[in-house]
Coordinates of C-alpha atoms in Angstrom, one line a residue:
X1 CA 5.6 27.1 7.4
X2 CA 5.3 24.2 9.8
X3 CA 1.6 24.9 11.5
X4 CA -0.5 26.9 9.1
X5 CA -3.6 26.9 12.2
X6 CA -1.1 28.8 14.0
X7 CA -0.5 31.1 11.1
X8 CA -4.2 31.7 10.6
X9 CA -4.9 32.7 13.8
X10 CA -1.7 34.7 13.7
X11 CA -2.9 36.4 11.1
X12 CA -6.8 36.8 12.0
X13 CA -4.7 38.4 15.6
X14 CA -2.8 40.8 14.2
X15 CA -5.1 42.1 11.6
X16 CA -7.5 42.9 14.6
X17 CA -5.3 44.2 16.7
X18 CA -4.8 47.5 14.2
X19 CA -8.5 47.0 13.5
X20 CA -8.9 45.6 9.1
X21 CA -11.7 44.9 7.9
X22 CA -10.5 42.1 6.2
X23 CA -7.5 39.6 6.0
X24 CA -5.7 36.9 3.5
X25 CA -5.1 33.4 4.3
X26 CA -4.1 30.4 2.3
X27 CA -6.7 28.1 1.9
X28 CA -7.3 24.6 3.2
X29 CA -10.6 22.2 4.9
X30 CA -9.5 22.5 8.4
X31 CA -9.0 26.3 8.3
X32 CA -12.4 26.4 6.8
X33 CA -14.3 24.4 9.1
X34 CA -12.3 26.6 12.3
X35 CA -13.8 29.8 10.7
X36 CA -17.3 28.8 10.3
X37 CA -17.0 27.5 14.3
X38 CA -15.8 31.5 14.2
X39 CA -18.6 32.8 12.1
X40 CA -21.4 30.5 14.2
X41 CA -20.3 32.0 17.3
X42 CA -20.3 35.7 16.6
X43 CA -16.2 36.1 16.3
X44 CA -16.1 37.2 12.4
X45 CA -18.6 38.7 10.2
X46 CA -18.0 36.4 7.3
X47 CA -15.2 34.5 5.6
X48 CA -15.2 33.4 1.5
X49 CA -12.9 31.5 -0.7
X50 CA -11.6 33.5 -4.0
X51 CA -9.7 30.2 -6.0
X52 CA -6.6 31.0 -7.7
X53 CA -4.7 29.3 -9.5
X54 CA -2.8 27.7 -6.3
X55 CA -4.5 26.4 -3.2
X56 CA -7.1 29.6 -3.4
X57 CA -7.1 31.8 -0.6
X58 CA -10.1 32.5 2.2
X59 CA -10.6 36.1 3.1
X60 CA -11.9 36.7 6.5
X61 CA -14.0 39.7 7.1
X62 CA -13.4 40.9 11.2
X63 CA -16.4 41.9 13.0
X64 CA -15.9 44.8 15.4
X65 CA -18.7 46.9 17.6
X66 CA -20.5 50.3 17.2
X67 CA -17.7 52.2 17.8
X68 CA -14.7 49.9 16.7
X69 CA -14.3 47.6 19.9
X70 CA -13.4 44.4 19.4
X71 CA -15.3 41.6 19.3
X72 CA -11.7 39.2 19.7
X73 CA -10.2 40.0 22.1
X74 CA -8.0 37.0 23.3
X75 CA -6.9 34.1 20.7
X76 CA -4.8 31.3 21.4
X77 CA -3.0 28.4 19.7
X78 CA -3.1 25.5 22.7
X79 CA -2.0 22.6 21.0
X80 CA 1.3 23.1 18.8
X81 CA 3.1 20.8 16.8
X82 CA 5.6 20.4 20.2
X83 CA 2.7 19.8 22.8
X84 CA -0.5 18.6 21.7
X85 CA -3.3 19.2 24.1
X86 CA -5.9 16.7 24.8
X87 CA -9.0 16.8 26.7
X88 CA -11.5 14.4 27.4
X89 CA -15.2 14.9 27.5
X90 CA -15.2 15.3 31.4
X91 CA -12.4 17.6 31.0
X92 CA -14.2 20.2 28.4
X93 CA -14.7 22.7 30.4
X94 CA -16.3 26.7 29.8
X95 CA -13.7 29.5 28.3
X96 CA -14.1 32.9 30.4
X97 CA -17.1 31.5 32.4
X98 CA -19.1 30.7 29.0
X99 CA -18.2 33.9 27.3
X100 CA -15.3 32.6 24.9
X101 CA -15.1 29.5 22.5
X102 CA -12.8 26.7 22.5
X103 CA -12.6 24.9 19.2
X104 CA -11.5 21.1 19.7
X105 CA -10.7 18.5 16.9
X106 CA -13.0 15.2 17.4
X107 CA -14.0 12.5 16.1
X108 CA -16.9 14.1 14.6
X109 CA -14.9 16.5 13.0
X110 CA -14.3 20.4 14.1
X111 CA -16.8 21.6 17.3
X112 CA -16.8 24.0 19.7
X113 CA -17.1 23.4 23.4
X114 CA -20.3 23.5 23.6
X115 CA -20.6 20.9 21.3
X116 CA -18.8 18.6 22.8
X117 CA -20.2 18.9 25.8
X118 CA -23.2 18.4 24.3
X119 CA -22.4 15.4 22.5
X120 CA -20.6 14.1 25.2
X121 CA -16.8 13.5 23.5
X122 CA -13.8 15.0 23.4
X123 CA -10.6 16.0 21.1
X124 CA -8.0 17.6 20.6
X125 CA -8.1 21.5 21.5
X126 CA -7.0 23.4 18.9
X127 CA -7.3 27.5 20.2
X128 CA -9.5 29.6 22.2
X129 CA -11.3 32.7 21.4
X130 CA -12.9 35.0 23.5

């Protein structure tokens, strides 16, 4: 595996497309730190680490509506191992008109876009969910 971000969110995707509860994924920091940006803004219910006796593993409980919508609806790997994507704090702009979350890597460590903008820096963006 070559970009295990991409495989998270690969996985997170396709587990909410046929609508589980849950889903596996091997564990590391950065993977961590992405989900809780998740869990702050609303896009998963809750996410815990079960250690093995390997790298331990996070489980990622999906949050859905009332009657089974779901709450993800579009996410996105932007920067890839080929083409990493850059953006500068002038140039962190909204995702769907303030409705979605883009998740950048700064140098204050994993933020969302609001964040950022907030804080006035910029990073690497790493997806986007909304």
């Amino acid at each position: 595996m070559t970009d295990p971000i991409s495989d998270m969110l690969t996985r997170i995707r396709n587990a909410n497309m046929i609508r589980r509860d849950c889903v596996d994924i091997p564990a590391s920091k950065i993977k961590q730190e992405i989900l809780k940006i998740m869990k702050n803004e609303g896009y998963i219910e809750e996410y815990k680490e079960i250690p093995d006796n390997k790298q331990g593993i996070i489980r990622v409980y999906l949050k859905y509506g009332a009657l089974k919508q779901k709450v993800i609806n579009n996410l996105v790997r932007e920067s890839k191992s080929s083409r990493r994507v850059y953006k500068s704090a002038k140039d962190v702009e909204k995702v769907c008109g303030g409705f979605g979350s883009a998740i950048y890597s700064t140098s204050k460590g994993i933020l969302c876009d609001k964040e950022c903008r907030r804080l006035k820096i910029g990073g690497e963006l790493i997806c986007t969910v909304s």
